[in-house]
């Protein structure tokens, strides 16, 4: 076996359990770890004296434990006081284990890294990462930034970083030799150097210079990635040439009846997109269309028109949304539009149980024309009679496998002709993707854009405010709530851990409850059960909750027109497209709405320029273009958060010249080299917006 495919189990401490977690992230070998790129970086090259700590900033401190207390209560918490003789700092833990009591015992010396916040006892770090220092000894500080990697539940960020480090060590020592499929193409640049500068940059500025300065090593990586996408797409297209779909000709004129009874006139953008879809449905070629339209642009009615056409042709249609709340919203709209036409949607979500479920399944198997639900529709017990159109809302929330599972429910193979029948597919997203990027990241999908909002919307005003000025913001919330309006306070992803994220939101909710005791404050985060989330959302919708503290779970599609103030913490950590999505939660009613982006100062020039974009425009497409042009490293590499910007290294704006080279380069590759590239950069179909 070649060294470059050394197994994961050859790494210290890796057994089948960890190996399985890694494989779920498409990491199958030690070499694959090198291509798992950082989400962001932490600066652990310095120790900050405690008297210089500032709330809202990440810092590393060293000190000794003065006091340790367990706070009883509904949830026991651990409080530790640390000092370095310049000042004191409180470390706070909401969940803790016996070995933490030992680590944080009085008298111990520790090095801790975390975000500094204002707490009840002065400056605090919640759940810092800590290292015990032996007496008289201080381990050297790293001379490069520490990378933070995207990870998966059950695999700690530090553990993963340790494994990647081990892999880098082997790369440096020569124990690990990377496969170099483009080695024969006569290109400058070395993979090894590029990977080292990305995993272990001296500083962000250095990395930015490499990336912007067309560094040949980085370019080499980018070219690999672009080639891999090109090859994977070619493979996909080949598989598709054997598929067909039914023509859906609306002989009953149902779509026209639906449009005719709407209480509003379609915008010209909606009309254009409806026509594009209608043309697809009228043909045998399976539709694979991505419908993009900003939040509030009116995608639902476009979906309804497509559904009506298919039903008018005698076919069965399924509409799926990623959450029960969103699916319910669709159920309400579709019921209102389709009942007058004599069609009642069949509803299937996880909560539908027992007799109701059996009835729904029977109706679906019997050919009920319109089926609406959540991922419950993907499950194996659900049999459709003649599913010919699948509509998926907010598609980035679904995994490719789930969508394929549904498409399969409408598939069958014509043995004589060896052709496969599949349903037409329409996927909708409010995340605007610049066209160049969409064509590559979503290659193989046709794209429709609704680039016009219905008349009468007031644009949301946006402000940038450093996190240190929280108290002012609380007054601003008080004012809004006193006027009977509602507000969101979003605490985005802190670490890869949804536990910590949930806790940060919880701490913030407590802080706000203390500051605003006269109002009802709710909390929603990803660790809650779906019913709990649903209950909180409906309390917010009905106005029982006035201020909703949330993690980014509210990102998608929920409509609360009375909410007119959106506050987002750590805004600099989010992709612009995601900020745009969050901002789109307000400005849905008649009130003037506002969005406050809080950031941790100091803000780098690049990060500031990004956030300024949010102030300058509310046009989702312009924002996405800027995101692409301005994404810095760390930000650039933080593709996970923007959801769809799937390239890890390549940047289409920068790499236009590389894109030109791709066809000639892939021409020279043999089957094995092709395999390596696809595996390395695309993994499974996951990377494509294929449906
Ligand atoms: P999104 O694209 O975010 O899914 P929706 O489809 O939920 O947007 O539409 C947002 C709101 O705008 C809904 O209340 C919808 O009924 C309304 N709407 C859609 N199209 C029009 C239009 N052409 N004129 C006026 N209101 C519209
Ligand atoms: Mg929608």
CSV table of N, CA and C in Angstrom, one decimal, residues 543-623:
chain,number,residue,atom,x,y,z
A,543,UNK,N,-46.8,36.6,19.6
A,543,UNK,CA,-46.5,37.8,20.4
A,543,UNK,C,-46.4,37.5,21.9
A,544,UNK,N,-46.6,36.3,22.4
A,544,UNK,CA,-46.3,36.0,23.8
A,544,UNK,C,-44.9,36.2,24.2
A,545,UNK,N,-44.0,35.9,23.2
A,545,UNK,CA,-42.6,36.2,23.5
A,545,UNK,C,-42.3,37.4,22.7
A,546,UNK,N,-41.6,38.4,23.4
A,546,UNK,CA,-41.4,39.7,22.7
A,546,UNK,C,-39.9,39.7,22.1
A,547,UNK,N,-39.0,39.1,22.9
A,547,UNK,CA,-37.6,39.1,22.4
A,547,UNK,C,-37.2,37.7,22.3
A,548,UNK,N,-36.7,37.3,21.2
A,548,UNK,CA,-36.3,35.9,21.0
A,548,UNK,C,-34.8,35.8,20.8
A,549,UNK,N,-34.2,35.2,21.8
A,549,UNK,CA,-32.7,34.9,21.7
A,549,UNK,C,-32.6,33.6,20.9
A,550,UNK,N,-31.7,33.6,19.9
A,550,UNK,CA,-31.6,32.4,19.1
A,550,UNK,C,-30.2,32.2,18.6
A,551,UNK,N,-30.0,31.0,18.3
A,551,UNK,CA,-28.8,30.7,17.5
A,551,UNK,C,-29.2,30.8,16.1
A,552,UNK,N,-28.4,30.3,15.2
A,552,UNK,CA,-28.7,30.6,13.8
A,552,UNK,C,-29.8,29.7,13.3
A,553,UNK,N,-30.5,28.9,14.2
A,553,UNK,CA,-31.6,28.1,13.7
A,553,UNK,C,-32.7,28.8,13.1
A,554,UNK,N,-32.8,30.1,13.5
A,554,UNK,CA,-33.9,30.9,12.9
A,554,UNK,C,-33.6,31.4,11.5
A,555,UNK,N,-32.5,31.0,11.0
A,555,UNK,CA,-32.0,31.6,9.7
A,555,UNK,C,-33.1,31.5,8.6
A,556,UNK,N,-33.7,30.4,8.5
A,556,UNK,CA,-34.5,30.1,7.3
A,556,UNK,C,-36.0,30.4,7.5
A,557,UNK,N,-36.5,31.2,6.6
A,557,UNK,CA,-37.9,31.3,6.3
A,557,UNK,C,-39.1,31.6,7.2
A,558,UNK,N,-38.8,31.8,8.5
A,558,UNK,CA,-40.0,32.0,9.4
A,558,UNK,C,-40.5,33.4,9.3
A,559,UNK,N,-41.8,33.6,9.3
A,559,UNK,CA,-42.4,34.8,9.0
A,559,UNK,C,-43.1,35.4,10.2
A,560,UNK,N,-42.5,36.5,10.8
A,560,UNK,CA,-43.1,37.1,12.0
A,560,UNK,C,-43.1,38.6,11.6
A,561,UNK,N,-44.2,39.1,11.0
A,561,UNK,CA,-44.2,40.5,10.5
A,561,UNK,C,-44.0,41.6,11.5
A,562,UNK,N,-44.4,41.3,12.8
A,562,UNK,CA,-44.3,42.3,13.8
A,562,UNK,C,-42.9,42.4,14.4
A,563,UNK,N,-42.0,41.6,14.0
A,563,UNK,CA,-40.6,41.7,14.5
A,563,UNK,C,-39.9,42.7,13.6
A,564,UNK,N,-39.4,43.7,14.2
A,564,UNK,CA,-38.8,44.8,13.4
A,564,UNK,C,-37.3,45.1,13.8
A,565,UNK,N,-36.8,44.4,14.8
A,565,UNK,CA,-35.4,44.7,15.2
A,565,UNK,C,-34.7,43.4,15.2
A,566,UNK,N,-33.5,43.4,14.6
A,566,UNK,CA,-32.7,42.1,14.5
A,566,UNK,C,-31.3,42.5,15.0
A,567,UNK,N,-30.8,41.9,16.1
A,567,UNK,CA,-29.5,42.1,16.5
A,567,UNK,C,-28.7,40.8,16.4
A,568,UNK,N,-27.5,41.0,15.8
A,568,UNK,CA,-26.7,39.8,15.5
A,568,UNK,C,-25.3,40.0,16.2
A,569,UNK,N,-25.0,39.1,17.1
A,569,UNK,CA,-23.7,39.1,17.8
A,569,UNK,C,-22.6,38.5,16.9
A,570,UNK,N,-21.4,38.8,17.1
A,570,UNK,CA,-20.3,38.2,16.3
A,570,UNK,C,-20.5,38.2,14.8
A,571,UNK,N,-21.1,39.3,14.3
A,571,UNK,CA,-21.5,39.3,12.9
A,571,UNK,C,-20.3,39.0,12.0
A,572,UNK,N,-19.1,39.4,12.5
A,572,UNK,CA,-17.9,39.2,11.6
A,572,UNK,C,-17.6,37.8,11.3
A,573,UNK,N,-18.2,36.9,12.1
A,573,UNK,CA,-17.9,35.5,11.9
A,573,UNK,C,-18.8,34.8,10.9
A,574,UNK,N,-19.9,35.5,10.5
A,574,UNK,CA,-20.8,34.9,9.6
A,574,UNK,C,-20.5,35.4,8.1
A,575,UNK,N,-20.9,34.5,7.2
A,575,UNK,CA,-20.8,34.9,5.8
A,575,UNK,C,-21.8,36.0,5.6
A,576,UNK,N,-21.5,36.9,4.6
A,576,UNK,CA,-22.5,37.9,4.3
A,576,UNK,C,-23.8,37.4,3.9
A,577,UNK,N,-23.8,36.3,3.1
A,577,UNK,CA,-25.1,35.8,2.7
A,577,UNK,C,-25.9,35.3,3.8
A,578,UNK,N,-25.2,34.8,4.8
A,578,UNK,CA,-26.0,34.3,6.0
A,578,UNK,C,-26.5,35.5,6.8
A,579,UNK,N,-25.7,36.6,6.9
A,579,UNK,CA,-26.2,37.8,7.5
A,579,UNK,C,-27.4,38.3,6.8
A,580,UNK,N,-27.3,38.3,5.5
A,580,UNK,CA,-28.4,38.8,4.7
A,580,UNK,C,-29.7,38.0,5.0
A,581,UNK,N,-29.6,36.7,5.1
A,581,UNK,CA,-30.7,35.8,5.4
A,581,UNK,C,-31.3,36.2,6.8
A,582,UNK,N,-30.4,36.4,7.7
A,582,UNK,CA,-30.9,36.7,9.1
A,582,UNK,C,-31.6,38.1,9.0
A,583,UNK,N,-31.0,39.0,8.4
A,583,UNK,CA,-31.6,40.4,8.3
A,583,UNK,C,-33.0,40.3,7.6
A,584,UNK,N,-33.1,39.3,6.7
A,584,UNK,CA,-34.4,39.2,6.0
A,584,UNK,C,-35.6,38.7,6.9
A,585,UNK,N,-35.2,38.3,8.2
A,585,UNK,CA,-36.3,38.0,9.1
A,585,UNK,C,-37.1,39.2,9.5
A,586,UNK,N,-36.5,40.4,9.4
A,586,UNK,CA,-37.3,41.6,9.7
A,586,UNK,C,-37.6,42.3,8.5
A,587,UNK,N,-38.4,43.4,8.6
A,587,UNK,CA,-38.8,44.1,7.4
A,587,UNK,C,-39.9,43.5,6.6
A,588,UNK,N,-40.7,42.6,7.3
A,588,UNK,CA,-41.7,41.9,6.6
A,588,UNK,C,-43.1,42.5,6.9
A,589,UNK,N,-43.1,43.5,7.8
A,589,UNK,CA,-44.4,44.2,8.1
A,589,UNK,C,-44.4,45.6,7.7
A,590,UNK,N,-45.3,46.4,8.2
A,590,UNK,CA,-45.4,47.8,7.7
A,590,UNK,C,-44.4,48.7,8.5
A,591,UNK,N,-43.9,48.3,9.7
A,591,UNK,CA,-43.0,49.2,10.4
A,591,UNK,C,-41.6,49.3,9.7
A,592,UNK,N,-40.9,50.4,9.9
A,592,UNK,CA,-39.5,50.5,9.5
A,592,UNK,C,-38.7,49.6,10.4
A,593,UNK,N,-37.9,48.7,9.8
A,593,UNK,CA,-37.1,47.8,10.6
A,593,UNK,C,-35.7,48.1,10.6
A,594,UNK,N,-35.0,47.6,11.6
A,594,UNK,CA,-33.6,47.8,11.7
A,594,UNK,C,-32.8,46.5,12.0
A,595,UNK,N,-31.6,46.5,11.6
A,595,UNK,CA,-30.7,45.4,11.9
A,595,UNK,C,-29.4,45.9,12.5
A,596,UNK,N,-29.0,45.4,13.6
A,596,UNK,CA,-27.7,45.8,14.2
A,596,UNK,C,-26.7,44.7,14.1
A,597,UNK,N,-25.6,44.9,13.5
A,597,UNK,CA,-24.5,43.9,13.4
A,597,UNK,C,-23.5,44.3,14.5
A,598,UNK,N,-23.4,43.4,15.5
A,598,UNK,CA,-22.4,43.6,16.5
A,598,UNK,C,-21.1,42.9,16.2
A,599,UNK,N,-20.0,43.5,16.4
A,599,UNK,CA,-18.8,42.9,16.1
A,599,UNK,C,-17.8,43.0,17.2
A,600,UNK,N,-16.8,42.1,17.2
A,600,UNK,CA,-15.8,42.1,18.2
A,600,UNK,C,-14.7,43.0,17.7
A,601,UNK,N,-14.4,44.1,18.4
A,601,UNK,CA,-13.3,45.0,17.9
A,601,UNK,C,-12.0,44.4,18.5
A,602,UNK,N,-10.8,44.7,17.9
A,602,UNK,CA,-10.7,45.5,16.6
A,602,UNK,C,-11.1,44.6,15.4
A,603,UNK,N,-11.6,45.3,14.4
A,603,UNK,CA,-12.1,44.6,13.3
A,603,UNK,C,-11.0,44.8,12.2
A,604,UNK,N,-10.6,43.8,11.5
A,604,UNK,CA,-9.6,43.9,10.4
A,604,UNK,C,-10.2,44.7,9.3
A,605,UNK,N,-9.4,45.3,8.5
A,605,UNK,CA,-9.9,46.1,7.4
A,605,UNK,C,-10.8,45.3,6.5
A,606,UNK,N,-10.4,44.1,6.2
A,606,UNK,CA,-11.2,43.3,5.3
A,606,UNK,C,-12.6,42.9,5.9
A,607,UNK,N,-12.5,42.6,7.2
A,607,UNK,CA,-13.8,42.2,7.9
A,607,UNK,C,-14.7,43.5,7.9
A,608,UNK,N,-14.1,44.6,8.1
A,608,UNK,CA,-14.9,45.8,8.2
A,608,UNK,C,-15.5,46.1,6.8
A,609,UNK,N,-14.7,45.9,5.8
A,609,UNK,CA,-15.3,46.2,4.4
A,609,UNK,C,-16.4,45.2,4.2
A,610,UNK,N,-16.3,44.0,4.6
A,610,UNK,CA,-17.4,43.1,4.4
A,610,UNK,C,-18.7,43.5,5.1
A,611,UNK,N,-18.5,43.9,6.4
A,611,UNK,CA,-19.7,44.3,7.1
A,611,UNK,C,-20.3,45.6,6.6
A,612,UNK,N,-19.4,46.5,6.1
A,612,UNK,CA,-19.9,47.7,5.5
A,612,UNK,C,-20.8,47.4,4.3
A,613,UNK,N,-20.5,46.4,3.6
A,613,UNK,CA,-21.4,46.0,2.5
A,613,UNK,C,-22.8,45.8,2.9
A,614,UNK,N,-23.0,45.2,4.1
A,614,UNK,CA,-24.3,45.0,4.6
A,614,UNK,C,-25.0,46.3,4.8
A,615,UNK,N,-24.2,47.4,5.2
A,615,UNK,CA,-24.9,48.6,5.4
A,615,UNK,C,-25.2,49.3,4.1
A,616,UNK,N,-24.4,49.1,3.1
A,616,UNK,CA,-24.6,49.8,1.9
A,616,UNK,C,-25.7,49.2,1.0
A,617,UNK,N,-26.0,48.0,1.1
A,617,UNK,CA,-27.0,47.4,0.2
A,617,UNK,C,-27.9,46.4,0.8
A,618,UNK,N,-29.1,46.2,0.3
A,618,UNK,CA,-29.9,45.2,0.8
A,618,UNK,C,-30.2,44.2,-0.4
A,619,UNK,N,-29.4,44.4,-1.5
A,619,UNK,CA,-29.6,43.5,-2.6
A,619,UNK,C,-28.8,42.2,-2.4
A,620,UNK,N,-29.5,41.1,-2.2
A,620,UNK,CA,-28.8,39.9,-1.9
A,620,UNK,C,-27.8,39.4,-2.9
A,621,UNK,N,-28.0,39.8,-4.2
A,621,UNK,CA,-27.0,39.3,-5.2
A,621,UNK,C,-25.8,40.2,-5.1
A,622,UNK,N,-26.0,41.5,-4.9
A,622,UNK,CA,-24.8,42.3,-4.8
A,622,UNK,C,-24.0,41.8,-3.5
A,623,UNK,N,-24.7,41.5,-2.5
A,623,UNK,CA,-24.0,41.0,-1.3
A,623,UNK,C,-23.3,39.7,-1.5
